[in-house]
PDB file of C-alpha atoms in Angstrom:
ATOM      1  CA  MET A   1      15.112 -29.741  18.297  1.00 43.00           C
ATOM      2  CA  PRO A   2      11.304 -29.310  18.280  1.00 47.00           C
ATOM      3  CA  SER A   3       9.846 -25.884  18.836  1.00 51.00           C
ATOM      4  CA  ASP A   4       8.036 -25.156  22.120  1.00 54.00           C
ATOM      5  CA  GLN A   5       5.406 -23.172  20.211  1.00 51.00           C
ATOM      6  CA  ASN A   6       2.124 -24.804  19.241  1.00 55.00           C
ATOM      7  CA  PRO A   7       1.215 -24.770  15.514  1.00 54.00           C
ATOM      8  CA  GLU A   8      -1.146 -21.796  15.879  1.00 56.00           C
ATOM      9  CA  ASP A   9       1.574 -19.690  17.553  1.00 57.00           C
ATOM     10  CA  GLN A  10       4.118 -20.714  14.917  1.00 58.00           C
ATOM     11  CA  THR A  11       1.732 -19.675  12.148  1.00 59.00           C
ATOM     12  CA  ALA A  12       1.028 -16.329  13.786  1.00 60.00           C
ATOM     13  CA  ALA A  13       4.762 -15.717  14.226  1.00 62.00           C
ATOM     14  CA  PHE A  14       5.343 -16.601  10.560  1.00 61.00           C
ATOM     15  CA  PHE A  15       2.958 -13.872   9.413  1.00 63.00           C
ATOM     16  CA  ARG A  16       4.097 -11.363  12.032  1.00 61.00           C
ATOM     17  CA  THR A  17       7.862 -11.459  11.502  1.00 59.00           C
ATOM     18  CA  ARG A  18       8.318 -11.670   7.709  1.00 64.00           C
ATOM     19  CA  SER A  19       7.967  -9.354   4.760  1.00 68.00           C
ATOM     20  CA  ALA A  20       5.015  -9.772   2.402  1.00 72.00           C
ATOM     21  CA  SER A  21       7.198 -11.296  -0.333  1.00 74.00           C
ATOM     22  CA  ALA A  22       8.755 -13.814   2.092  1.00 76.00           C
ATOM     23  CA  ILE A  23       5.311 -14.824   3.366  1.00 74.00           C
ATOM     24  CA  LEU A  24       4.004 -15.397  -0.163  1.00 76.00           C
ATOM     25  CA  ALA A  25       7.083 -17.338  -1.255  1.00 76.00           C
ATOM     26  CA  ASP A  26       6.796 -19.743   1.673  1.00 74.00           C
ATOM     27  CA  LEU A  27       3.047 -20.149   2.212  1.00 73.00           C
ATOM     28  CA  GLY A  28       3.360 -23.905   1.765  1.00 71.00           C
ATOM     29  CA  SER A  29       5.245 -24.202   5.049  1.00 71.00           C
ATOM     30  CA  VAL A  30       2.272 -22.970   7.102  1.00 69.00           C
ATOM     31  CA  LEU A  31      -0.704 -24.005   4.986  1.00 70.00           C
ATOM     32  CA  LYS A  32      -0.789 -27.731   5.692  1.00 72.00           C
ATOM     33  CA  LYS A  33      -4.434 -28.603   5.053  1.00 74.00           C
ATOM     34  CA  ASP A  34      -5.805 -29.550   1.634  1.00 77.00           C
ATOM     35  CA  ARG A  35      -8.090 -26.533   1.800  1.00 79.00           C
ATOM     36  CA  VAL A  36      -7.394 -23.112   3.319  1.00 74.00           C
ATOM     37  CA  SER A  37     -10.382 -21.651   5.158  1.00 77.00           C
ATOM     38  CA  LEU A  38     -10.824 -17.897   5.381  1.00 79.00           C
ATOM     39  CA  GLY A  39     -11.289 -18.246   9.136  1.00 79.00           C
ATOM     40  CA  ASP A  40      -7.915 -19.982   9.602  1.00 74.00           C
ATOM     41  CA  MET A  41      -6.233 -17.351   7.448  1.00 75.00           C
ATOM     42  CA  VAL A  42      -7.778 -14.462   9.401  1.00 74.00           C
ATOM     43  CA  ASP A  43      -6.864 -16.061  12.741  1.00 74.00           C
ATOM     44  CA  ALA A  44      -3.244 -16.448  11.616  1.00 69.00           C
ATOM     45  CA  LEU A  45      -3.130 -12.837  10.485  1.00 69.00           C
ATOM     46  CA  GLY A  46      -4.717 -11.566  13.697  1.00 63.00           C
ATOM     47  CA  GLU A  47      -1.490 -10.437  15.355  1.00 58.00           C
ATOM     48  CA  ALA A  48       0.295  -9.475  12.149  1.00 63.00           C
ATOM     49  CA  GLY A  49      -1.368  -6.075  11.854  1.00 71.00           C
ATOM     50  CA  LEU A  50      -4.178  -4.608   9.792  1.00 80.00           C
ATOM     51  CA  GLY A  51      -1.893  -3.642   6.903  1.00 82.00           C
ATOM     52  CA  LEU A  52      -0.896  -7.246   6.228  1.00 82.00           C
ATOM     53  CA  THR A  53      -4.490  -8.427   6.698  1.00 83.00           C
ATOM     54  CA  ILE A  54      -5.653  -5.911   4.065  1.00 86.00           C
ATOM     55  CA  LEU A  55      -2.896  -7.072   1.720  1.00 86.00           C
ATOM     56  CA  MET A  56      -3.670 -10.779   2.054  1.00 82.00           C
ATOM     57  CA  LEU A  57      -7.408 -10.208   1.525  1.00 85.00           C
ATOM     58  CA  ALA A  58      -6.811  -8.168  -1.638  1.00 87.00           C
ATOM     59  CA  LEU A  59      -4.380 -10.615  -3.241  1.00 84.00           C
ATOM     60  CA  PRO A  60      -6.788 -13.453  -4.173  1.00 80.00           C
ATOM     61  CA  SER A  61      -8.900 -11.020  -6.195  1.00 81.00           C
ATOM     62  CA  PHE A  62      -5.844  -9.643  -7.969  1.00 80.00           C
ATOM     63  CA  ILE A  63      -4.717 -13.159  -8.931  1.00 74.00           C
ATOM     64  CA  PRO A  64      -7.947 -14.756 -10.196  1.00 64.00           C
ATOM     65  CA  ILE A  65      -8.345 -18.479  -9.501  1.00 63.00           C
ATOM     66  CA  PRO A  66     -10.591 -19.996 -12.209  1.00 59.00           C
ATOM     67  CA  GLY A  67     -13.804 -21.528 -10.959  1.00 56.00           C
ATOM     68  CA  LEU A  68     -13.585 -20.004  -7.478  1.00 62.00           C
ATOM     69  CA  PRO A  69     -15.634 -17.002  -6.235  1.00 68.00           C
ATOM     70  CA  THR A  70     -12.592 -15.185  -4.880  1.00 74.00           C
ATOM     71  CA  GLY A  71     -14.006 -11.762  -5.737  1.00 78.00           C
ATOM     72  CA  PHE A  72     -17.209 -12.255  -3.777  1.00 80.00           C
ATOM     73  CA  VAL A  73     -15.629 -14.009  -0.766  1.00 83.00           C
ATOM     74  CA  PHE A  74     -12.580 -11.810  -0.301  1.00 85.00           C
ATOM     75  CA  GLY A  75     -14.353  -8.641  -1.425  1.00 87.00           C
ATOM     76  CA  THR A  76     -16.986  -9.241   1.251  1.00 89.00           C
ATOM     77  CA  ALA A  77     -14.297  -9.891   3.884  1.00 88.00           C
ATOM     78  CA  LEU A  78     -12.460  -6.726   2.837  1.00 92.00           C
ATOM     79  CA  ALA A  79     -15.674  -4.694   3.030  1.00 92.00           C
ATOM     80  CA  ILE A  80     -16.364  -6.023   6.541  1.00 91.00           C
ATOM     81  CA  LEU A  81     -12.781  -5.237   7.593  1.00 89.00           C
ATOM     82  CA  SER A  82     -12.969  -1.659   6.284  1.00 92.00           C
ATOM     83  CA  LEU A  83     -16.230  -1.047   8.165  1.00 91.00           C
ATOM     84  CA  GLN A  84     -14.697  -2.470  11.352  1.00 89.00           C
ATOM     85  CA  ILE A  85     -11.642  -0.213  10.941  1.00 88.00           C
ATOM     86  CA  MET A  86     -13.999   2.781  10.758  1.00 88.00           C
ATOM     87  CA  VAL A  87     -15.294   1.943  14.230  1.00 84.00           C
ATOM     88  CA  GLY A  88     -11.824   1.375  15.682  1.00 81.00           C
ATOM     89  CA  ALA A  89     -11.313  -2.398  15.424  1.00 77.00           C
ATOM     90  CA  ASP A  90      -7.700  -3.621  15.358  1.00 73.00           C
ATOM     91  CA  ARG A  91      -8.444  -7.042  13.831  1.00 73.00           C
ATOM     92  CA  LEU A  92     -11.010  -8.654  11.564  1.00 78.00           C
ATOM     93  CA  LEU A  93     -14.048 -10.507  12.920  1.00 78.00           C
ATOM     94  CA  LEU A  94     -16.044 -12.507  10.369  1.00 80.00           C
ATOM     95  CA  PRO A  95     -19.424 -14.262  10.494  1.00 82.00           C
ATOM     96  CA  GLN A  96     -19.228 -18.053  10.601  1.00 85.00           C
ATOM     97  CA  TRP A  97     -20.664 -18.558   7.107  1.00 84.00           C
ATOM     98  CA  LEU A  98     -17.778 -16.524   5.696  1.00 81.00           C
ATOM     99  CA  ARG A  99     -15.128 -18.067   7.952  1.00 81.00           C
ATOM    100  CA  ARG A 100     -16.044 -21.497   6.581  1.00 82.00           C
ATOM    101  CA  ARG A 101     -15.411 -20.522   2.963  1.00 80.00           C
ATOM    102  CA  SER A 102     -12.214 -22.123   1.733  1.00 76.00           C
ATOM    103  CA  LEU A 103      -9.834 -22.388  -1.199  1.00 75.00           C
ATOM    104  CA  PRO A 104      -7.772 -25.383  -2.354  1.00 74.00           C
ATOM    105  CA  ARG A 105      -4.215 -25.245  -1.000  1.00 73.00           C
ATOM    106  CA  GLY A 106      -2.463 -25.792  -4.358  1.00 75.00           C
ATOM    107  CA  PRO A 107      -3.567 -22.632  -6.209  1.00 73.00           C
ATOM    108  CA  VAL A 108      -3.039 -20.520  -3.069  1.00 74.00           C
ATOM    109  CA  VAL A 109       0.559 -21.720  -2.596  1.00 76.00           C
ATOM    110  CA  SER A 110       1.472 -21.567  -6.298  1.00 76.00           C
ATOM    111  CA  GLY A 111      -0.153 -18.150  -6.690  1.00 75.00           C
ATOM    112  CA  GLY A 112       1.819 -16.818  -3.730  1.00 75.00           C
ATOM    113  CA  ALA A 113       5.083 -18.214  -5.127  1.00 78.00           C
ATOM    114  CA  TRP A 114       4.319 -16.644  -8.521  1.00 77.00           C
ATOM    115  CA  ILE A 115       3.715 -13.130  -7.224  1.00 76.00           C
ATOM    116  CA  ALA A 116       6.402 -13.123  -4.469  1.00 79.00           C
ATOM    117  CA  PRO A 117       9.304 -12.070  -6.789  1.00 81.00           C
ATOM    118  CA  TRP A 118       7.234  -9.132  -8.063  1.00 78.00           C
ATOM    119  CA  PHE A 119       6.521  -8.011  -4.510  1.00 78.00           C
ATOM    120  CA  LYS A 120      10.215  -8.313  -3.632  1.00 80.00           C
ATOM    121  CA  ARG A 121      11.069  -5.928  -6.481  1.00 78.00           C
ATOM    122  CA  VAL A 122       8.634  -3.400  -5.047  1.00 78.00           C
ATOM    123  CA  GLU A 123       9.580  -3.735  -1.373  1.00 77.00           C
ATOM    124  CA  TRP A 124      13.100  -2.412  -1.778  1.00 79.00           C
ATOM    125  CA  MET A 125      11.638   0.909  -2.987  1.00 81.00           C
ATOM    126  CA  LEU A 126       9.450   1.332   0.088  1.00 80.00           C
ATOM    127  CA  ARG A 127      10.642   3.202   3.150  1.00 84.00           C
ATOM    128  CA  PRO A 128       9.156   5.393   5.893  1.00 84.00           C
ATOM    129  CA  ARG A 129       8.396   8.835   4.398  1.00 87.00           C
ATOM    130  CA  TYR A 130       5.522  11.298   4.575  1.00 85.00           C
ATOM    131  CA  SER A 131       4.523   9.228   7.592  1.00 80.00           C
ATOM    132  CA  PHE A 132       1.583  11.523   8.350  1.00 81.00           C
ATOM    133  CA  LEU A 133      -0.092   9.938   5.291  1.00 83.00           C
ATOM    134  CA  ALA A 134       0.514   6.377   6.494  1.00 78.00           C
ATOM    135  CA  GLY A 135       0.183   6.572  10.266  1.00 78.00           C
ATOM    136  CA  LYS A 136      -2.574   5.354  12.564  1.00 79.00           C
ATOM    137  CA  LEU A 137      -5.036   8.001  11.397  1.00 84.00           C
ATOM    138  CA  ALA A 138      -4.515   6.842   7.807  1.00 86.00           C
ATOM    139  CA  TYR A 139      -6.247   3.527   8.573  1.00 85.00           C
ATOM    140  CA  PHE A 140      -9.486   5.356   9.377  1.00 87.00           C
ATOM    141  CA  ILE A 141      -9.217   7.597   6.310  1.00 89.00           C
ATOM    142  CA  LEU A 142      -8.239   4.806   3.901  1.00 90.00           C
ATOM    143  CA  ALA A 143     -11.023   2.554   5.200  1.00 91.00           C
ATOM    144  CA  VAL A 144     -13.428   4.569   3.022  1.00 92.00           C
ATOM    145  CA  PRO A 145     -11.733   4.009  -0.379  1.00 93.00           C
ATOM    146  CA  ILE A 146     -10.916   0.422   0.637  1.00 93.00           C
ATOM    147  CA  PHE A 147     -14.631  -0.158   1.271  1.00 94.00           C
ATOM    148  CA  VAL A 148     -15.455   1.288  -2.176  1.00 93.00           C
ATOM    149  CA  HIS A 149     -12.858  -1.004  -3.762  1.00 92.00           C
ATOM    150  CA  ALA A 150     -14.201  -3.988  -1.820  1.00 93.00           C
ATOM    151  CA  VAL A 151     -17.697  -3.369  -3.189  1.00 91.00           C
ATOM    152  CA  MET A 152     -16.310  -3.173  -6.736  1.00 89.00           C
ATOM    153  CA  ILE A 153     -14.389  -6.414  -6.142  1.00 89.00           C
ATOM    154  CA  LEU A 154     -17.384  -8.386  -4.864  1.00 86.00           C
ATOM    155  CA  LEU A 155     -19.716  -7.210  -7.639  1.00 83.00           C
ATOM    156  CA  PRO A 156     -19.685  -9.291 -10.854  1.00 76.00           C
ATOM    157  CA  ILE A 157     -18.182  -6.573 -13.057  1.00 74.00           C
ATOM    158  CA  PRO A 158     -16.292  -8.043 -16.055  1.00 73.00           C
ATOM    159  CA  LEU A 159     -12.573  -7.143 -15.798  1.00 72.00           C
ATOM    160  CA  GLY A 160     -13.477  -5.126 -12.721  1.00 74.00           C
ATOM    161  CA  ASN A 161     -11.398  -6.792  -9.988  1.00 81.00           C
ATOM    162  CA  GLN A 162      -7.776  -6.118 -10.864  1.00 84.00           C
ATOM    163  CA  LEU A 163      -7.551  -2.305 -10.595  1.00 89.00           C
ATOM    164  CA  PRO A 164      -9.451  -2.055  -7.280  1.00 90.00           C
ATOM    165  CA  SER A 165      -7.394  -4.962  -5.891  1.00 91.00           C
ATOM    166  CA  LEU A 166      -4.160  -3.292  -7.026  1.00 91.00           C
ATOM    167  CA  ALA A 167      -5.150  -0.007  -5.382  1.00 93.00           C
ATOM    168  CA  VAL A 168      -5.850  -1.820  -2.085  1.00 93.00           C
ATOM    169  CA  ILE A 169      -2.536  -3.705  -2.351  1.00 91.00           C
ATOM    170  CA  VAL A 170      -0.652  -0.431  -2.810  1.00 91.00           C
ATOM    171  CA  PHE A 171      -2.509   1.117   0.150  1.00 92.00           C
ATOM    172  CA  ALA A 172      -1.562  -1.940   2.227  1.00 90.00           C
ATOM    173  CA  PHE A 173       2.114  -1.640   1.318  1.00 88.00           C
ATOM    174  CA  GLY A 174       2.033   2.024   2.257  1.00 88.00           C
ATOM    175  CA  LEU A 175       0.494   1.218   5.648  1.00 88.00           C
ATOM    176  CA  ILE A 176       2.849  -1.700   6.347  1.00 84.00           C
ATOM    177  CA  GLU A 177       5.999   0.267   5.476  1.00 84.00           C
ATOM    178  CA  ARG A 178       4.631   3.660   6.643  1.00 87.00           C
ATOM    179  CA  ASP A 179       5.344   4.974   3.153  1.00 89.00           C
ATOM    180  CA  GLY A 180       3.149   7.993   2.399  1.00 90.00           C
ATOM    181  CA  LEU A 181       4.288   8.050  -1.222  1.00 91.00           C
ATOM    182  CA  ALA A 182       2.797   4.565  -1.740  1.00 91.00           C
ATOM    183  CA  VAL A 183      -0.444   5.838  -0.202  1.00 92.00           C
ATOM    184  CA  ILE A 184      -0.486   8.686  -2.734  1.00 94.00           C
ATOM    185  CA  VAL A 185       0.004   6.161  -5.566  1.00 93.00           C
ATOM    186  CA  GLY A 186      -2.898   4.186  -4.075  1.00 93.00           C
ATOM    187  CA  TRP A 187      -5.127   7.280  -4.277  1.00 95.00           C
ATOM    188  CA  VAL A 188      -4.179   7.744  -7.940  1.00 95.00           C
ATOM    189  CA  LEU A 189      -5.034   4.106  -8.639  1.00 94.00           C
ATOM    190  CA  THR A 190      -8.305   4.603  -6.758  1.00 95.00           C
ATOM    191  CA  VAL A 191      -9.384   7.359  -9.164  1.00 94.00           C
ATOM    192  CA  ILE A 192      -8.377   5.220 -12.159  1.00 92.00           C
ATOM    193  CA  ALA A 193     -10.176   2.126 -10.790  1.00 90.00           C
ATOM    194  CA  ILE A 194     -13.408   4.025 -10.128  1.00 92.00           C
ATOM    195  CA  ALA A 195     -13.289   5.607 -13.592  1.00 89.00           C
ATOM    196  CA  TRP A 196     -12.554   2.226 -15.233  1.00 87.00           C
ATOM    197  CA  ASN A 197     -15.365   0.350 -13.490  1.00 84.00           C
ATOM    198  CA  SER A 198     -17.802   3.231 -14.009  1.00 85.00           C
ATOM    199  CA  ALA A 199     -17.023   3.127 -17.730  1.00 82.00           C
ATOM    200  CA  ILE A 200     -17.533  -0.654 -17.830  1.00 79.00           C
ATOM    201  CA  VAL A 201     -20.913  -0.366 -16.079  1.00 76.00           C
ATOM    202  CA  PHE A 202     -22.035   2.615 -18.194  1.00 76.00           C
ATOM    203  CA  PHE A 203     -21.045   1.188 -21.571  1.00 75.00           C
ATOM    204  CA  GLY A 204     -22.298  -2.234 -20.557  1.00 64.00           C
ATOM    205  CA  ALA A 205     -25.696  -0.712 -19.745  1.00 59.00           C
ATOM    206  CA  GLU A 206     -25.686   1.212 -23.030  1.00 62.00           C
ATOM    207  CA  LEU A 207     -24.795  -1.945 -24.952  1.00 56.00           C
ATOM    208  CA  SER A 208     -27.550  -3.906 -23.191  1.00 57.00           C
ATOM    209  CA  LEU A 209     -30.076  -1.176 -24.015  1.00 60.00           C
ATOM    210  CA  PHE A 210     -28.965  -1.097 -27.647  1.00 57.00           C
ATOM    211  CA  LEU A 211     -29.282  -4.884 -27.973  1.00 55.00           C
ATOM    212  CA  TYR A 212     -32.704  -4.811 -26.309  1.00 50.00           C
ATOM    213  CA  ARG A 213     -33.984  -2.161 -28.715  1.00 65.00           C
ATOM    214  CA  TRP A 214     -32.464  -3.920 -31.716  1.00 60.00           C
ATOM    215  CA  THR A 215     -34.058  -7.229 -30.686  1.00 65.00           C
ATOM    216  CA  ALA A 216     -37.442  -5.531 -30.080  1.00 60.00           C
ATOM    217  CA  ASP A 217     -37.342  -3.811 -33.472  1.00 61.00           C
ATOM    218  CA  LEU A 218     -36.349  -7.043 -35.175  1.00 59.00           C
ATOM    219  CA  TRP A 219     -39.191  -8.922 -33.466  1.00 65.00           C
ATOM    220  CA  ALA A 220     -41.682  -6.199 -34.426  1.00 63.00           C
ATOM    221  CA  SER A 221     -40.639  -6.367 -38.060  1.00 66.00           C
ATOM    222  CA  LEU A 222     -41.273 -10.127 -38.311  1.00 60.00           C
TER     223      LEU A 222
END
């Protein structure tokens, strides 16, 4: 018997009523087009809540797709979302140039299916606790570190995406499940991610300076 819902409503219901692992395992059932635009994804997530939107925007940067600028596109979207949360928005609004950016369906579906079992192993450990750390006020507070992570994700820092993305994913799980302990783990990962990327930038700059001086000395000696 056909459903009375139109496809857009069915997609929204799919994201709204399932766990993160179930959504990732079955993305192929709602992503029908050959390419998945960021605008379509954001529209589908609109009624699913900010926690799930944060999670789905952080995932593509955690699972790198070769040849695609996932860090820049999704990092920018995550930065815009965090700024909008700071001013009280309850859903993400994107400029048209960003809404039109898209990814091929195949890697998105296969990547979701790959990570779904890992998420399922984590979800059973999550439960409402220390809810004052994961309530409505937490969205405004966590928007600041999420913005910092988003900037690190969109910048071309070698090996710099995974830790910030993981910290945002953990924050998202904490917000979705109202689990304050997960939020605390997210803060710990935030400190580690900032330290890691700072070290990469610092030592990268030092290495570049060393190579510049070595090349200049070599040229002068010729």
